[in-house]
GROMACS .gro file of C-alpha atoms in nm:
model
  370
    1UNK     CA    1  -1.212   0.979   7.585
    2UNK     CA    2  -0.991   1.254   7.465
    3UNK     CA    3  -0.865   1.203   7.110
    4UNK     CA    4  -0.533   1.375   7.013
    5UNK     CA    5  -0.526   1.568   6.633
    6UNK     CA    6  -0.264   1.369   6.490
    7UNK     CA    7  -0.514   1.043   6.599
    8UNK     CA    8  -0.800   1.211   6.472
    9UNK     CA    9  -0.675   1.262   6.165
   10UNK     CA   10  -0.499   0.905   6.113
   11UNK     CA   11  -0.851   0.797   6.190
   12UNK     CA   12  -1.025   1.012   5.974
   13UNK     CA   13  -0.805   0.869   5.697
   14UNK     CA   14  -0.889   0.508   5.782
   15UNK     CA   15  -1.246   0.569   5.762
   16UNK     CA   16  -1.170   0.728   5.395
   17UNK     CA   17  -0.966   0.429   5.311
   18UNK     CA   18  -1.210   0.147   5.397
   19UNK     CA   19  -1.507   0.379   5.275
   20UNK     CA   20  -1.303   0.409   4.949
   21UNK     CA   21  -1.248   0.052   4.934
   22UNK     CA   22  -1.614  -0.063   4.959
   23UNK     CA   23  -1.704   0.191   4.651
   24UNK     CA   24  -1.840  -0.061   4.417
   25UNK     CA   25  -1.748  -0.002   4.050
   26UNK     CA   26  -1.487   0.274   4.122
   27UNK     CA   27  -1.122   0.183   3.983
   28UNK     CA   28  -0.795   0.333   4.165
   29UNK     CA   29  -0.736   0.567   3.927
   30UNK     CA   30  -1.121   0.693   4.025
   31UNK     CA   31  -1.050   0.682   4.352
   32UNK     CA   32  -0.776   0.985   4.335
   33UNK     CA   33  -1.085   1.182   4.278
   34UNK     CA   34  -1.327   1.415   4.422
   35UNK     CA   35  -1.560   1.230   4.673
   36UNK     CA   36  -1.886   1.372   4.469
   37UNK     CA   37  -1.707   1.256   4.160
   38UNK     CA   38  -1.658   0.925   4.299
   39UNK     CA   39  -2.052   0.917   4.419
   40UNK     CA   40  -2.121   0.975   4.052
   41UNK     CA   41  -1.935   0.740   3.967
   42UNK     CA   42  -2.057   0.452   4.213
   43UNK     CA   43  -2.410   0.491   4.112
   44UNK     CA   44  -2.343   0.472   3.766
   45UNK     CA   45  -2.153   0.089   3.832
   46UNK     CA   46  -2.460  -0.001   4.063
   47UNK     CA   47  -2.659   0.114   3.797
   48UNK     CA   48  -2.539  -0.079   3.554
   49UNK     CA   49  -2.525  -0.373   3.755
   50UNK     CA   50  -2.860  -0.364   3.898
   51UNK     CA   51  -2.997  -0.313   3.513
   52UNK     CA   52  -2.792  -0.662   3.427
   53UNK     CA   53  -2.895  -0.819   3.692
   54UNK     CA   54  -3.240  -0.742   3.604
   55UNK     CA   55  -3.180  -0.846   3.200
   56UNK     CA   56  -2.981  -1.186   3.342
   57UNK     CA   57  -2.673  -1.044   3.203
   58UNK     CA   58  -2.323  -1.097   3.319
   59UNK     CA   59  -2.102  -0.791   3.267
   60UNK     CA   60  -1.798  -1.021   3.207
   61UNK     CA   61  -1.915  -1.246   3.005
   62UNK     CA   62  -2.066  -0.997   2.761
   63UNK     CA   63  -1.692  -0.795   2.769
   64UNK     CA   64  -1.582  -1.121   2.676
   65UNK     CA   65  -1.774  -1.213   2.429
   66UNK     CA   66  -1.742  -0.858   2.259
   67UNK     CA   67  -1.343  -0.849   2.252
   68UNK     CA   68  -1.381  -1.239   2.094
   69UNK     CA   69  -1.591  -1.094   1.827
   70UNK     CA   70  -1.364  -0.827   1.743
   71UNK     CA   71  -1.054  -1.061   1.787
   72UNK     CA   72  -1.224  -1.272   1.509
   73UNK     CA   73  -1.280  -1.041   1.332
   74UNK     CA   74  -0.897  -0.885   1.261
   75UNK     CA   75  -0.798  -1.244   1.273
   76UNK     CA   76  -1.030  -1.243   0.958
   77UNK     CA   77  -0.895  -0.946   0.833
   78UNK     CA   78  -0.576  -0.980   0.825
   79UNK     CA   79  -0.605  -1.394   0.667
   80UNK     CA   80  -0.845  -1.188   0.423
   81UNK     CA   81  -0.529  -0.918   0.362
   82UNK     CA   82  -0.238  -1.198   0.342
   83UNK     CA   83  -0.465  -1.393   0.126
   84UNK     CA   84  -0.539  -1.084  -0.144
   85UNK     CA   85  -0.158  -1.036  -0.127
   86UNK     CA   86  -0.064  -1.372  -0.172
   87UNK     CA   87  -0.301  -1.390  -0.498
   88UNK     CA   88  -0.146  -1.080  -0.621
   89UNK     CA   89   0.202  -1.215  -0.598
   90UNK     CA   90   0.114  -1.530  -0.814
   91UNK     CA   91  -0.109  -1.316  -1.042
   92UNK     CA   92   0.205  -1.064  -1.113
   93UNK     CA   93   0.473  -1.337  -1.093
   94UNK     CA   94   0.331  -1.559  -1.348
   95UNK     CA   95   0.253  -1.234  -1.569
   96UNK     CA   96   0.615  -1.128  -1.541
   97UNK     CA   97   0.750  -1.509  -1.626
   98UNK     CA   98   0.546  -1.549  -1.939
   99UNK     CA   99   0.642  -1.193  -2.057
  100UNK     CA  100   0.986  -1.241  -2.007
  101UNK     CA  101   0.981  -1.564  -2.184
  102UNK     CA  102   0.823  -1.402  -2.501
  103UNK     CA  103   1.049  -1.105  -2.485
  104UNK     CA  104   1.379  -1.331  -2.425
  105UNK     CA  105   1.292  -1.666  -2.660
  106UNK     CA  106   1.458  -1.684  -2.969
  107UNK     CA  107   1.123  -1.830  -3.048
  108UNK     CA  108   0.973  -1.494  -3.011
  109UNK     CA  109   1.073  -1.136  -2.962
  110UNK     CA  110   1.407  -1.266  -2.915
  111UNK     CA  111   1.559  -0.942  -2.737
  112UNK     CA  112   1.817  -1.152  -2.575
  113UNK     CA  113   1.913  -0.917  -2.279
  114UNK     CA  114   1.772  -1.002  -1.986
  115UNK     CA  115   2.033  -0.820  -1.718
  116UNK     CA  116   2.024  -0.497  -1.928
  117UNK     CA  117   1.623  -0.554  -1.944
  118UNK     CA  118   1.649  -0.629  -1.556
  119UNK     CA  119   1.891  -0.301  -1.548
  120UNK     CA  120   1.559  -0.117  -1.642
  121UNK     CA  121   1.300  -0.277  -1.484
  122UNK     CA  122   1.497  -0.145  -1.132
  123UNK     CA  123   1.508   0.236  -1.286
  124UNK     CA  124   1.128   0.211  -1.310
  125UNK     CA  125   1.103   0.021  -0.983
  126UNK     CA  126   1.293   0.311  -0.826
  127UNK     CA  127   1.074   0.594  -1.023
  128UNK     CA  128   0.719   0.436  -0.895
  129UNK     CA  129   0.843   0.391  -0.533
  130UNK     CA  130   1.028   0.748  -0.566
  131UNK     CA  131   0.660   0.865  -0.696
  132UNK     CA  132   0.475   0.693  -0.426
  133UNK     CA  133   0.651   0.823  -0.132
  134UNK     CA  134   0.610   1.191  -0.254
  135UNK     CA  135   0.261   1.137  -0.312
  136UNK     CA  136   0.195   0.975   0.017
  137UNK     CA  137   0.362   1.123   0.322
  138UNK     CA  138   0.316   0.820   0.575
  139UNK     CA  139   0.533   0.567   0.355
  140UNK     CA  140   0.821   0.786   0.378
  141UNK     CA  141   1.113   0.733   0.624
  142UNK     CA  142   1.227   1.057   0.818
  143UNK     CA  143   1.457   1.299   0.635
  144UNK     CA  144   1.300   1.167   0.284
  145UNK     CA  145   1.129   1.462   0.084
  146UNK     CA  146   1.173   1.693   0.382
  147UNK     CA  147   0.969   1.433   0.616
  148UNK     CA  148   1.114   1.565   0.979
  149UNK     CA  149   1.103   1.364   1.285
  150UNK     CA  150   0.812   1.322   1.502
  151UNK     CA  151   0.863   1.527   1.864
  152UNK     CA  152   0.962   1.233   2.018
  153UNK     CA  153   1.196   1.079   1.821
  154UNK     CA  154   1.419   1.408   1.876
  155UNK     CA  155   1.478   1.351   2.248
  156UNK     CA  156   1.830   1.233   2.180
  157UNK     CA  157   1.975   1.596   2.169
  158UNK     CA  158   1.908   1.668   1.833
  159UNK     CA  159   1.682   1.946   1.758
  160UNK     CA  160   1.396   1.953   1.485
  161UNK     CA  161   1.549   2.229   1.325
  162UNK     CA  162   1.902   2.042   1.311
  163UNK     CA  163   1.718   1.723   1.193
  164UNK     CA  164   1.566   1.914   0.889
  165UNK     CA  165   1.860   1.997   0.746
  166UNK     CA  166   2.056   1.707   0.792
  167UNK     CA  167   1.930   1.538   0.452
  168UNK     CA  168   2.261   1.646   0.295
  169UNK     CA  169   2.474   1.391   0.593
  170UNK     CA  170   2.303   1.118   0.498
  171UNK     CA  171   2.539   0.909   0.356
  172UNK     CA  172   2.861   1.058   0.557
  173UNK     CA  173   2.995   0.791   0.785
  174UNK     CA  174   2.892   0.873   1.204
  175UNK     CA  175   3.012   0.816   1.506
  176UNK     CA  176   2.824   0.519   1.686
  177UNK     CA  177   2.617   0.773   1.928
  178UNK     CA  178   2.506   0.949   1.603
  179UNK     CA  179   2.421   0.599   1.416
  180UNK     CA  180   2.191   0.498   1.712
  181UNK     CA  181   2.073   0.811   1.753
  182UNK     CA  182   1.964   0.833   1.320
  183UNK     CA  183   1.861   0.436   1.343
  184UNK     CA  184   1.600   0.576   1.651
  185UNK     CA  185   1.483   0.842   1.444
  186UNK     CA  186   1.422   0.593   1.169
  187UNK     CA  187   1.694   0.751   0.916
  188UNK     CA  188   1.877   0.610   0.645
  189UNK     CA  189   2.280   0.600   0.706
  190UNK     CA  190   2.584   0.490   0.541
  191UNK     CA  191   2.648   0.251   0.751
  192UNK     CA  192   2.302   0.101   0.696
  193UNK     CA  193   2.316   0.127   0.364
  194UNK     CA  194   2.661  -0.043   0.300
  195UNK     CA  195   2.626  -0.339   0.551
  196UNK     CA  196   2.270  -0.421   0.491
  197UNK     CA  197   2.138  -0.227   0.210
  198UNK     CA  198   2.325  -0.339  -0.021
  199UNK     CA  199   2.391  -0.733   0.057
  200UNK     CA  200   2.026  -0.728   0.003
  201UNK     CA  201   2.020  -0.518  -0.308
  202UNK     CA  202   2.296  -0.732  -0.478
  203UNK     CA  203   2.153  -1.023  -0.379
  204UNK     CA  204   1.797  -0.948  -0.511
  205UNK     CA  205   1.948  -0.836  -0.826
  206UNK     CA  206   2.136  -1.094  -0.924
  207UNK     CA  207   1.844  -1.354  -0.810
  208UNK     CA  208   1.635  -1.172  -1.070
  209UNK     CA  209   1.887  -1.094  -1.327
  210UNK     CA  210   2.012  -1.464  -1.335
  211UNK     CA  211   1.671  -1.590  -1.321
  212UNK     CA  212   1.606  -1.376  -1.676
  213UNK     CA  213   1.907  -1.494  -1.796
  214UNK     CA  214   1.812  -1.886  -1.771
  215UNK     CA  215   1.484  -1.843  -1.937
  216UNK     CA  216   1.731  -1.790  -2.267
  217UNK     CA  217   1.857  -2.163  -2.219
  218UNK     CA  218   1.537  -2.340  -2.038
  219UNK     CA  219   1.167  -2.382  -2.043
  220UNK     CA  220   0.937  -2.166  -1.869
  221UNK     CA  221   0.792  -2.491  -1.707
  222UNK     CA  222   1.173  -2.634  -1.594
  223UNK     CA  223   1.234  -2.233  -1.463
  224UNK     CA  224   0.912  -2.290  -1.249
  225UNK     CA  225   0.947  -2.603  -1.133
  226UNK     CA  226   1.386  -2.521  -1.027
  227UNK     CA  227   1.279  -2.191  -0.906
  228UNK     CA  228   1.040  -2.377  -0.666
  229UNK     CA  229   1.357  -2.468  -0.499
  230UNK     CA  230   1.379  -2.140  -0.368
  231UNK     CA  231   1.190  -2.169  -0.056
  232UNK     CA  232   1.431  -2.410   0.088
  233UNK     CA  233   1.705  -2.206   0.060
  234UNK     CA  234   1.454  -1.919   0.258
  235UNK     CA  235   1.476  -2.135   0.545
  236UNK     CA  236   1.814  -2.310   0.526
  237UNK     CA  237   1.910  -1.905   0.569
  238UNK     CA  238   1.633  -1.869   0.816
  239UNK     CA  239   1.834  -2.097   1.041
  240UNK     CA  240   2.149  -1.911   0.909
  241UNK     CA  241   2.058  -1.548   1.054
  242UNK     CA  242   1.865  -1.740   1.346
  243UNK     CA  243   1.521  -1.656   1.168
  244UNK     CA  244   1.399  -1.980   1.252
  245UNK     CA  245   1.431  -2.221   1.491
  246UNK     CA  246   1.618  -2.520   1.403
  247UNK     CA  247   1.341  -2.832   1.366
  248UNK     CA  248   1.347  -3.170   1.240
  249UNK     CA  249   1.011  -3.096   1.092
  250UNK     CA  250   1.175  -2.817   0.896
  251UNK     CA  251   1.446  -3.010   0.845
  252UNK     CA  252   1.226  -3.275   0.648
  253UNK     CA  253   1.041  -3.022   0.474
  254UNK     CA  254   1.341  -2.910   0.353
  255UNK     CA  255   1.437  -3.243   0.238
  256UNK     CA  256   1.143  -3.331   0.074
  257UNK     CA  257   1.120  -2.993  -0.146
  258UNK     CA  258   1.484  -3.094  -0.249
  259UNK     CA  259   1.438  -3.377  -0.375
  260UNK     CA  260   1.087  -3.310  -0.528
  261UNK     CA  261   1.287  -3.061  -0.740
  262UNK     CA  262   1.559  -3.347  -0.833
  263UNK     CA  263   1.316  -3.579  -0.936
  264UNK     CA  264   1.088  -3.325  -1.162
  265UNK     CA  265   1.462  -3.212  -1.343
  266UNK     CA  266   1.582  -3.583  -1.353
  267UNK     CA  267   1.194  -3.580  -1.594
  268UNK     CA  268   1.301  -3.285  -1.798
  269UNK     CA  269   1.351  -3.374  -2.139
  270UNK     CA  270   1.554  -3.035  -2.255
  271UNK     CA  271   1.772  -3.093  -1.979
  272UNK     CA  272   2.006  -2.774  -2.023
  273UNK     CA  273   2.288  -2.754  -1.752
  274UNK     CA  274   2.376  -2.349  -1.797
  275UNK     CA  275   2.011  -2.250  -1.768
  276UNK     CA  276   2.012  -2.538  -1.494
  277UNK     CA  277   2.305  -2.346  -1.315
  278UNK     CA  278   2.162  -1.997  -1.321
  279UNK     CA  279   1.805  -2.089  -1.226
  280UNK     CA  280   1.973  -2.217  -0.874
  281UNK     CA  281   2.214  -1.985  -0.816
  282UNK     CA  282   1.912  -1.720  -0.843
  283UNK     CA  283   1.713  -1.938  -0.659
  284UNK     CA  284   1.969  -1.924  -0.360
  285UNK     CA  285   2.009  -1.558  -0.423
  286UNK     CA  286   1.626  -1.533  -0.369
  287UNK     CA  287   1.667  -1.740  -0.010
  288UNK     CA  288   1.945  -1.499   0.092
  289UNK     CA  289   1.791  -1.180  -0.002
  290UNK     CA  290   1.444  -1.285   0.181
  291UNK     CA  291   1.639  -1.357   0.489
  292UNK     CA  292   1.760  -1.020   0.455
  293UNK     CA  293   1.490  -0.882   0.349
  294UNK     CA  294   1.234  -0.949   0.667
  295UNK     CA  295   1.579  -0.806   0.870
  296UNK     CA  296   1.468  -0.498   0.670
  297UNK     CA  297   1.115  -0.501   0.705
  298UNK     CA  298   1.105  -0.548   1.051
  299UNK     CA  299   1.431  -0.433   1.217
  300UNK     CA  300   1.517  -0.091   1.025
  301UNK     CA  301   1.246   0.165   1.078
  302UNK     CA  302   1.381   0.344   0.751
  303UNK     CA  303   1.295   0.026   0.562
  304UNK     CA  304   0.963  -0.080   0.733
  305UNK     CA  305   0.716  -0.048   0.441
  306UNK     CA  306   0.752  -0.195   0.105
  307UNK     CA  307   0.814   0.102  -0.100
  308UNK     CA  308   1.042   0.293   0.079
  309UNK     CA  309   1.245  -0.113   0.095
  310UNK     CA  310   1.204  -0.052  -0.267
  311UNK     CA  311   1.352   0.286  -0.301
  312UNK     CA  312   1.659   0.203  -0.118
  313UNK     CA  313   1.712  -0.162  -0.263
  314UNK     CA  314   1.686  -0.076  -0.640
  315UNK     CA  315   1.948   0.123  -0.690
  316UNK     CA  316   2.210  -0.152  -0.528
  317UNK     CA  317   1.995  -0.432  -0.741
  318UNK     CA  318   2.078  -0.145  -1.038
  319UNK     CA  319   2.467  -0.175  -1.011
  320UNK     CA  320   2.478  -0.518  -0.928
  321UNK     CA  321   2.323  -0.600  -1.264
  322UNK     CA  322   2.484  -0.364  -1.447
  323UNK     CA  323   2.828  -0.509  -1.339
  324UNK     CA  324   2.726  -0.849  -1.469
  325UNK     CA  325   2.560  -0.723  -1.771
  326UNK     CA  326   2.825  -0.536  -1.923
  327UNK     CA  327   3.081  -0.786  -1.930
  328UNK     CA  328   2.798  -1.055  -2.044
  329UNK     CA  329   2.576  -0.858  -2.307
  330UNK     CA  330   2.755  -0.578  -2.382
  331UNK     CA  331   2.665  -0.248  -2.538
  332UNK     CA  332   2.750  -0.247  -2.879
  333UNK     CA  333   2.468  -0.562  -2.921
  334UNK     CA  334   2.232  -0.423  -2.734
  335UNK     CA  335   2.228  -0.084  -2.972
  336UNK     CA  336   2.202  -0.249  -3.215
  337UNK     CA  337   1.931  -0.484  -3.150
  338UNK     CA  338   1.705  -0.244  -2.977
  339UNK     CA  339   1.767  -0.011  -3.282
  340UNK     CA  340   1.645  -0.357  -3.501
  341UNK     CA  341   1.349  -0.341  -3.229
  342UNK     CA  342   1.279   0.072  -3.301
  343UNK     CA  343   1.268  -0.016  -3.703
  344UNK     CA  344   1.042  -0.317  -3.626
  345UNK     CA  345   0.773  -0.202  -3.348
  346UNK     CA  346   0.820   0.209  -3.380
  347UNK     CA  347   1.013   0.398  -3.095
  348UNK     CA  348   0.723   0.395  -2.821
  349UNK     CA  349   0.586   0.105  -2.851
  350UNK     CA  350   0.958  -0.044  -2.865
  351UNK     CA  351   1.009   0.171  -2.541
  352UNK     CA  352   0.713  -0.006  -2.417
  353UNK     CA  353   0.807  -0.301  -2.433
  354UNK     CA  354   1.088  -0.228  -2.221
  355UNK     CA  355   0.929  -0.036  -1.983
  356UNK     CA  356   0.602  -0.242  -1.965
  357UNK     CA  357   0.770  -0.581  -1.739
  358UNK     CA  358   0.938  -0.336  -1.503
  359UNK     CA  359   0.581  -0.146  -1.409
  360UNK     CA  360   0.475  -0.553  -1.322
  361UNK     CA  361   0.771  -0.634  -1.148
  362UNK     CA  362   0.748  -0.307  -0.896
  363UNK     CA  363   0.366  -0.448  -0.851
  364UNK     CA  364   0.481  -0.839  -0.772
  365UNK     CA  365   0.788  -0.684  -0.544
  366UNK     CA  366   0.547  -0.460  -0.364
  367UNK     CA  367   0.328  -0.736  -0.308
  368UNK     CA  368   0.634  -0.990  -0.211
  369UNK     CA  369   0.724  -0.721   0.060
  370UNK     CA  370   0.383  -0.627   0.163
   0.00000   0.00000   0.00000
C-alpha cells in the first residue's frame, strides 16, 4: 500500500501523540520537550514509583500529608502572631490608661490637658513612624523617601524616571486617569488624602483626645468599662460601610454588649454625666475610625502597613485635636502650668513626661493596626 507524505506525516504525529500520552509521570508542560528529555524524565516518575511501591508508600497521600503539616503549621503561626499582638495591645493600652490617669487626676500630677497632651503624643507618633520608614525601605509606600516604583507598576505610561520626580505633585489634585494610575502604583494623592485620610485621622483623634479628656471627670474603672462599648459601634459601622454582613447573631451580640455597659454605669457610684458623654462619643469615634481604618489597611496600597497608616493619619489626628484644644484648654494655661511643671520636675524630665505616653501610644497604635 502506497502511503502519501501528507498521510505519513499525520500518522507519524499520531504515533507521537498516543506515545506521548502513555509517558507515565511526564506533565504537559514536559511534554513540549525534547523526546530524550522526556525519557529522562519518565524514568525518573517510574523510578520513584517503583521505589514507593516497594516502601508501601502512596505518593499522594504522603503530598498530602506534607502540605497538611505545613498548613498547620502557618495556621499556628499566624494564631501564634495575632495572639503576641493582641497581648501587646492590652499590655500598651492599659499602660497608656493608667499613665494618663496619673498625669490628668487632680489627685496626682494634675496637668489637666489632655488634647494638648494628645496634640503631642501624634508629633511623636509621626516622628517614630517618619523614623521607621527611613530606616526600613519595605514599609514605605512608593514616592516616600525617594522609594520609586517597582518595573511593573510603571506599565501605565509613566516612566521610572517621571515617577521619581513626581514627589513634589503629590498633593496637587489629578485627573481620574492619573488618580488610578498613582492608586496602582500605590501613591499617596490628594484626593486620597482628603476623602479618606483624613475622616479617619479626625476621627481617631478626637476618639483619643475625648477619651483623655473624660479621665478628668471619671474613674479609670467607669472609662474601661464605657469604653468597652466601643466594639459595638465597630460593627454597627461594619454593617454601615458593608464590612460585615448583616446577622441576627451580630445583631444580639450587639445588644447584649449594650446593655452590659448600661447595667455596669447604672452600678457606678461617681456617676459623672460630662465624663459619661465624652467617653461615648470617643467610643463611637473609635467604631468609625476602625471601619475606616481596615478600608485603609487593606484597600489603599499606600496605607497597607501600620506605620506608613501612621505617618499619614497623625498629622490629620494633629489638627483635629488642636482645633478642639485651643478653644477648650487654651494657651495661656497651659504655659503656665507646664512652666509650674519645669520649676517642679526640672526641664527634661518635665519634657519627659510629655513625651514618655506618646512613645506608648505609637507602640499600642502599631500594634492595633498590625
Amino acid at each position: 500500500m502506497i502511503v502519501s507524505e501528507p498521510e505519513q506525516l499525520e500518522m507519524d504525529n499520531c504515533h507521537d501523540a498516543r506515545s506521548d500520552d502513555e509517558e507515565v509521570g511526564v506533565s504537559a508542560s514536559d511534554r513540549r520537550k525534547p523526546r530524550h528529555v522526556r525519557s529522562g524524565i519518565r524514568h525518573r516518575a517510574g523510578d520513584e514509583s517503583e521505589e514507593a511501591l516497594i516502601h508501601g508508600v502512596d505518593l499522594d497521600d504522603e503530598v498530602t500529608k506534607e502540605e497538611k503539616k505545613e498548613a498547620d503549621g502557618k495556621v499556628l503561626r499566624d494564631l501564634a502572631i495575632n495572639l503576641i499582638l493582641i497581648g501587646l495591645w492590652y499590655l500598651f493600652s492599659l499602660l497608656i490608661s493608667v499613665y494618663n490617669k496619673w498625669m490628668f487626676s487632680p489627685d496626682h500630677l494634675n496637668f489637666h490637658f489632655p488634647l494638648f497632651t494628645t496634640c503631642v503624643h501624634m508629633l511623636v507618633q509621626f516622628s517614630l513612624s517618619s523614623l521607621v520608614l527611613y530606616a526600613l525601605p519595605q514599609f514605605r509606600p512608593t514616592g516616600l523617601f525617594g522609594e520609586n516604583a517597582k518595573p511593573e507598576e510603571t506599565t501605565l505610561g509613566a516612566s521610572p524616571d517621571c515617577l521619581e520626580g513626581s514627589r513634589a505633585s503629590w498633593f496637587r489634585f489629578n485627573s481620574r486617569a492619573e488618580e488610578r494610575k498613582k492608586a496602582q502604583q500605590g501613591r499617596m494623592t490628594t484626593w486620597v488624602y482628603l476623602t479618606k485620610i483624613g475622616p479617619c485621622g479626625a476621627a481617631t483623634g478626637l476618639d483619643i483626645g475625648l477619651g483623655n479628656m473624660s479621665l478628668k471627670y471619671i474613674t479609670l474603672a467607669f472609662y474601661t468599662m464605657c469604653k468597652s462599648s466601643s466594639l459595638a459601634f465597630v460593627l454597627i459601622f461594619a454593617f454601615a460601610f458593608r464590612l460585615e454582613k448583616v446577622t441576627w447573631k451580630l445583631i444580639a451580640i450587639i445588644s447584649v454588649m449594650t446593655l452590659g455597659v448600661v447595667m455596669m454605669v447604672a452600678s457606678e457610684a461617681q456617676f459623672v454625666a460630662i465624663g459619661f458623654i465624652l467617653v461615648l462619643l470617643a467610643s463611637a469615634l473609635s467604631g468609625l475610625r476602625w471601619s475606616l481604618t481596615q478600608m485603609l489597611l487593606l484597600r489603599n496600597p499606600a496605607t497597607s502597613n501600620p506605620f506608613s497608616s501612621i505617618f499619614f493619619l497623625a498629622p490629620c489626628m494633629f489638627i483635629s485635636i488642636m482645633a478642639v484644644a485651643i478653644p477648650i484648654e487654651g494657651f495661656g494655661p497651659l504655659a503656665e502650668r507646664f512652666g509650674e511643671l519645669v520649676s517642679q520636675e526640672g526641664i527634661f524630665r518635665a519634657i519627659g513626661i510629655v513625651l514618655f505616653p506618646g512613645v506608648i501610644a505609637f507602640l499600642m497604635v502599631s500594634s492595633e493596626f498590625a
